Short mmCIF file of C-alpha atoms and ligand atoms in Angstrom, two decimals:
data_model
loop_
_atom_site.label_atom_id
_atom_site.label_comp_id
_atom_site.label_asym_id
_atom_site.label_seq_id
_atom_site.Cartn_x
_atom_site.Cartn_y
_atom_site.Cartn_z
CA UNK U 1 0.98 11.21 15.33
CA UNK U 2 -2.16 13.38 16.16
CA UNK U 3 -5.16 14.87 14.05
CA UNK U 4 -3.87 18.34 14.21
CA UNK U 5 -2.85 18.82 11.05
CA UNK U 6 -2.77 17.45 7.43
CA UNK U 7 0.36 14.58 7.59
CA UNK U 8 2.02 14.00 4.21
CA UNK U 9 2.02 11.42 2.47
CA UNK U 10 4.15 9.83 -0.17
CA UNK U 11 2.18 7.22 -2.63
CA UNK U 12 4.18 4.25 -4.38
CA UNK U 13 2.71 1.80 -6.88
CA UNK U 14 3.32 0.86 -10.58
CA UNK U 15 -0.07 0.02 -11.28
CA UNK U 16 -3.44 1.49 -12.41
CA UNK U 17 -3.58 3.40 -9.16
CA UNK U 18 -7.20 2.58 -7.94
CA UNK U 19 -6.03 3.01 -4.51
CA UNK U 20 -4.25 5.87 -4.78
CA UNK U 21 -7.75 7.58 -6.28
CA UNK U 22 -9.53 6.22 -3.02
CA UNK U 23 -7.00 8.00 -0.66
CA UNK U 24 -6.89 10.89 -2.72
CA UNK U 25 -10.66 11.10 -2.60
CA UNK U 26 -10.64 10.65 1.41
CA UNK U 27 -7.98 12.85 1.61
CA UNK U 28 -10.20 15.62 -0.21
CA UNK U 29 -13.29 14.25 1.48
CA UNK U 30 -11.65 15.47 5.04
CA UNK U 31 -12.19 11.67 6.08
CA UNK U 32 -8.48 11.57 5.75
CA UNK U 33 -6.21 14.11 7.91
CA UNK U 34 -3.72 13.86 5.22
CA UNK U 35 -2.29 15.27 1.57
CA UNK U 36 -0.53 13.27 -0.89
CA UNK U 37 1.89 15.40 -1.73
CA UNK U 38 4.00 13.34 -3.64
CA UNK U 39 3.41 9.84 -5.94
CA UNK U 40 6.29 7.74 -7.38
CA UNK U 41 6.33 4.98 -9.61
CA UNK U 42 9.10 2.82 -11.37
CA UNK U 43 6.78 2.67 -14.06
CA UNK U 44 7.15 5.42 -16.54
CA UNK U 45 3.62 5.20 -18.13
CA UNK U 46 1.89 3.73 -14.86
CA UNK U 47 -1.68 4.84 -14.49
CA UNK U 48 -0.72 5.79 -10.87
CA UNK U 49 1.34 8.58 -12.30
CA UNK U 50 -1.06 9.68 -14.94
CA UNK U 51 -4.19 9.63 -12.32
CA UNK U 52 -2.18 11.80 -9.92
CA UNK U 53 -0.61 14.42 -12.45
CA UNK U 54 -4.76 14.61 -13.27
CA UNK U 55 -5.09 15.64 -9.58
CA UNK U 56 -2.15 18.30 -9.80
CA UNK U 57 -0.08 16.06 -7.65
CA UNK U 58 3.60 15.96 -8.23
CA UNK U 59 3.96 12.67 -9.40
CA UNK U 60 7.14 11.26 -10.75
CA UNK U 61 8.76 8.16 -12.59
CA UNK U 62 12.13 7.22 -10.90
CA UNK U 63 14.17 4.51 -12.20
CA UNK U 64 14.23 1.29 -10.16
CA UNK U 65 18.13 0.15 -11.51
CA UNK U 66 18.77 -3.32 -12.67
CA UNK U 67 16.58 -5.48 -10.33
CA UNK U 68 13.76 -7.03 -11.56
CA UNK U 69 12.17 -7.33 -8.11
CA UNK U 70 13.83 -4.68 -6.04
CA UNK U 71 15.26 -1.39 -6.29
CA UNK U 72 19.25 -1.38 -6.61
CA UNK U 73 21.22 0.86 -4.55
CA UNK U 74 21.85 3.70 -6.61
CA UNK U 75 18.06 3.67 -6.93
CA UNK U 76 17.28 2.98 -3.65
CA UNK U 77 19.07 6.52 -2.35
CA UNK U 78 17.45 8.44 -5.03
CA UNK U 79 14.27 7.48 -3.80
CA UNK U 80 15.01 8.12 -0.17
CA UNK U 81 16.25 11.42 -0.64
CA UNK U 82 12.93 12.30 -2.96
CA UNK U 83 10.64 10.88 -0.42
CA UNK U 84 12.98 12.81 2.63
CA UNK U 85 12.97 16.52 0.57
CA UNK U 86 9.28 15.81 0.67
CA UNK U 87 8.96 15.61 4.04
CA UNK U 88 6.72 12.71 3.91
CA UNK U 89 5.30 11.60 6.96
CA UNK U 90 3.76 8.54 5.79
CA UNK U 91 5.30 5.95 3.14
CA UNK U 92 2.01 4.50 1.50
CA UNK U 93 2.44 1.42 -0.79
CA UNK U 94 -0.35 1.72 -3.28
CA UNK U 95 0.54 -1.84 -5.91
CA UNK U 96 4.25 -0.95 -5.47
CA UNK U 97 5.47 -4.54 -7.11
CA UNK U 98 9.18 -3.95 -5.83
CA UNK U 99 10.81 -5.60 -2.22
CA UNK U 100 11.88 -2.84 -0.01
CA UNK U 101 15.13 -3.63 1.70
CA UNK U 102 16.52 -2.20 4.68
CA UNK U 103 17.65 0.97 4.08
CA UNK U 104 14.30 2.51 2.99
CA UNK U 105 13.02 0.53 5.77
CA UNK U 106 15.29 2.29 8.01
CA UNK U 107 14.28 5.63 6.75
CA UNK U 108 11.25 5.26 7.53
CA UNK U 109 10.58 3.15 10.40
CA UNK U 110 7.18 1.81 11.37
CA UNK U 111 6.28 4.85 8.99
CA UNK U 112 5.53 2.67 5.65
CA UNK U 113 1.98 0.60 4.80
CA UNK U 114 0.83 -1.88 2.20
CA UNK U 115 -2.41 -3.04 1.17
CA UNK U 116 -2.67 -6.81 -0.06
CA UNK U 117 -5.51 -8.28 -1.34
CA UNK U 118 -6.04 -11.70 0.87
CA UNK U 119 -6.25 -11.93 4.52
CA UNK U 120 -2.97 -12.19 5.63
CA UNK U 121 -0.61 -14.68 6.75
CA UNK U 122 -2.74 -16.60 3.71
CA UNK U 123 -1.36 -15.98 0.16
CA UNK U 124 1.34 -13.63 0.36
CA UNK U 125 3.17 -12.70 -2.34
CA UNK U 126 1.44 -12.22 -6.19
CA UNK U 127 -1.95 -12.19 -7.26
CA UNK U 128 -3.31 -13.45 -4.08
CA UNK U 129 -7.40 -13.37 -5.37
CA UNK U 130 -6.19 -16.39 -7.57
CA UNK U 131 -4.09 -18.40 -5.38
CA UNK U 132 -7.28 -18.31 -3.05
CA UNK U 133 -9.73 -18.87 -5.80
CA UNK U 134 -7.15 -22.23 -7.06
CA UNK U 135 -6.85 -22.82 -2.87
CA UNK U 136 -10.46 -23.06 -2.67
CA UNK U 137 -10.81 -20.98 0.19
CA UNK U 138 -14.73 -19.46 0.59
CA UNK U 139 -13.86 -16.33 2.22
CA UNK U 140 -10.75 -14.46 1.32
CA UNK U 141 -10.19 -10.43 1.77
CA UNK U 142 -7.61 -7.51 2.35
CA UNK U 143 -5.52 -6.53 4.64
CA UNK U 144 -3.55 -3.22 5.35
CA UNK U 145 0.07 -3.93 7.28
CA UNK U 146 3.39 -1.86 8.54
CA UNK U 147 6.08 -3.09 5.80
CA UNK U 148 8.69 -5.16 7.46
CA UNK U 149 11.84 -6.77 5.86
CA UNK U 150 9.53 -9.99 4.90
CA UNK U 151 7.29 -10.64 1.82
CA UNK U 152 3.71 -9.00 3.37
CA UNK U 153 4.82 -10.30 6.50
CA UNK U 154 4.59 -6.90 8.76
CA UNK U 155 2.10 -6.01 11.92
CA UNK U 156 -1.68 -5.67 10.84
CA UNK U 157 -3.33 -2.53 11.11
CA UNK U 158 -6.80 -3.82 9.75
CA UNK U 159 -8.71 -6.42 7.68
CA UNK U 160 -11.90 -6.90 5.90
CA UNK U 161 -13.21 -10.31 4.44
CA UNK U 162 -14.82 -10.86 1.09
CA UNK U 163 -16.63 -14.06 0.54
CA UNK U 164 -15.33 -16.37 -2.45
CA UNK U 165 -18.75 -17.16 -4.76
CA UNK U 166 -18.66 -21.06 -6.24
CA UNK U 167 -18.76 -19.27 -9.76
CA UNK U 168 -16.12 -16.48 -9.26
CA UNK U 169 -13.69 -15.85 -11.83
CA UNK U 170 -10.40 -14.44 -10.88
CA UNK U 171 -11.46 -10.98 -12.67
CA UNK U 172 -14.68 -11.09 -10.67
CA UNK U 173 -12.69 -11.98 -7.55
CA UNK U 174 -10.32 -9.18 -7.69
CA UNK U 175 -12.76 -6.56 -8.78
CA UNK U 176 -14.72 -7.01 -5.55
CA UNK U 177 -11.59 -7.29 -3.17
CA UNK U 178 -10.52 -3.72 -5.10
CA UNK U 179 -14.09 -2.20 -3.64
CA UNK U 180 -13.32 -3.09 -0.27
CA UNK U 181 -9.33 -1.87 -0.53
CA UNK U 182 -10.35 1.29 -1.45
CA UNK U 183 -12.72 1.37 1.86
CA UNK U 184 -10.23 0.19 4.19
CA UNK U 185 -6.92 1.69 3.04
CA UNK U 186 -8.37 5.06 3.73
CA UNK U 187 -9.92 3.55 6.77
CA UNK U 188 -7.09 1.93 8.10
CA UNK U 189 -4.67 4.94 7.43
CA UNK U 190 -6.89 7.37 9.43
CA UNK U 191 -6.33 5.35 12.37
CA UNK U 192 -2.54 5.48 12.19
CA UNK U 193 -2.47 9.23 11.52
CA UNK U 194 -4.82 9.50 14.56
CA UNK U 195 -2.52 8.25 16.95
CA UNK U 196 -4.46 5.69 18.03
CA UNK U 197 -2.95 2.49 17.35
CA UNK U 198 -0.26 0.67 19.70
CA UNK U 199 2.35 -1.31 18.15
CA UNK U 200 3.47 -4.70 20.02
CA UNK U 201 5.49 -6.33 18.31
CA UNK U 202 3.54 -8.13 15.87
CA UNK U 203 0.40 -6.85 17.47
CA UNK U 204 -1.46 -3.94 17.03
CA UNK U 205 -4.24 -2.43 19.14
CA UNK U 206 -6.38 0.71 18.98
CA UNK U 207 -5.56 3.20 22.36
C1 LIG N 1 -4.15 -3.85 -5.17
O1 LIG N 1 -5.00 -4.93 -5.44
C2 LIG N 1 -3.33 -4.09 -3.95
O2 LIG N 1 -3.91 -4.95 -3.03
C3 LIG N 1 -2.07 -4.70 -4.48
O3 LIG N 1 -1.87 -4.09 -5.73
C4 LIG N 1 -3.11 -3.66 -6.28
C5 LIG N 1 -2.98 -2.22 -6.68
O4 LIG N 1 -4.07 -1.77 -7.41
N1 LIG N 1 -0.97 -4.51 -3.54
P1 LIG N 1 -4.20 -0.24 -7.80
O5 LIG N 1 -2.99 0.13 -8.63
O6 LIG N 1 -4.29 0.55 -6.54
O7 LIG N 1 -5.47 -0.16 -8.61
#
């Protein structure tokens, strides 16, 4: 990928959509060489979808099917095909609560990124701020990965810490680990686009 031109992105998430707001915002700040041009939720009253419709981005609710924790695969090709007549360059996971499985991953490969709010290979999976808060960790933090086939197991693009107070409070926690995702997702997706990060294996290095 170079910086020669805006890439397109295609935003997933079935949350409040504080991250999608932060790329949006770097996007239109020119920090970001890069439009979301299209924002997808299995959530039909998500505040992902809402935020982005705001922004005059398309932004639509497609069903998920009859998995609780995964798209089925009726679903699953109804999603590709959106994301492919989009011609999105970039598959950004933005609180997407769903597994992807390997024929999205296929689709798009080394071409899709999640944020996750610990510092990675520690607390994977949900709500990470609390199992690090219960762990009794003092520093936890974010990272932004590729998306492999395992549970935020995929090759790290970047991390930032944030320090655990003895007095935190789960809400506390994750509303300072939010201010530093919506730093480094940006961050960390401007170096991709650039063209400036080598992939080896599970290590990656900026060229
Ligand atoms: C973020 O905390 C992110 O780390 C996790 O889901 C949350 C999404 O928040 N994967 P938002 O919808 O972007 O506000």
């Amino acid at each position: 990928m170079n910086s020669e031109r805006r890439f397109r992105l295609g935003l997933l998430g079935s949350g409040k959509g504080s991250n999608f707001a932060a790329i949006a915002e770097a996007c239109a700040a020119g920090r970001l060489p890069a439009e979301v041009v299209l924002v997808l939720s299995d959530v039909p009253d998500a505040g992902i979808l809402e935020r982005a419709r705001e922004r005059g981005i398309r932004a639509l609710h497609l069903p998920p099917g009859h998995f609780r924790t995964r798209l089925d695969e009726a679903a699953e090709a109804a999603w590709i095909a959106t994301l492919q007549a989009a011609q999105v360059d970039l598959v950004v996971l933005a609180g997407f609560m769903r597994i992807l499985k390997p024929p999205l991953l296929r689709a798009f490969p080394l071409k899709i990124v999640n944020i996750h709010p610990s510092l990675l290979p520690s607390f994977p999976g949900l709500e990470a701020w609390k199992q690090a808060l219960e762990y009794g960790v003092k520093v936890t933090g974010v990272t932004v990965h590729l998306v492999d086939h395992g549970i935020d197991t995929g090759p790290i693009i970047a991390q930032a810490p944030v320090p655990i107070e003895d007095d935190d409070t789960p809400e506390r926690l994750h509303a300072r680990i939010q201010r530093v995702e919506h730093d480094l997702y940006p961050a960390a997706l401007a170096l991709l686009l650039a063209g400036n990060l080598k992939i080896e294996g599970r290590r990656t290095r900026r060229t």
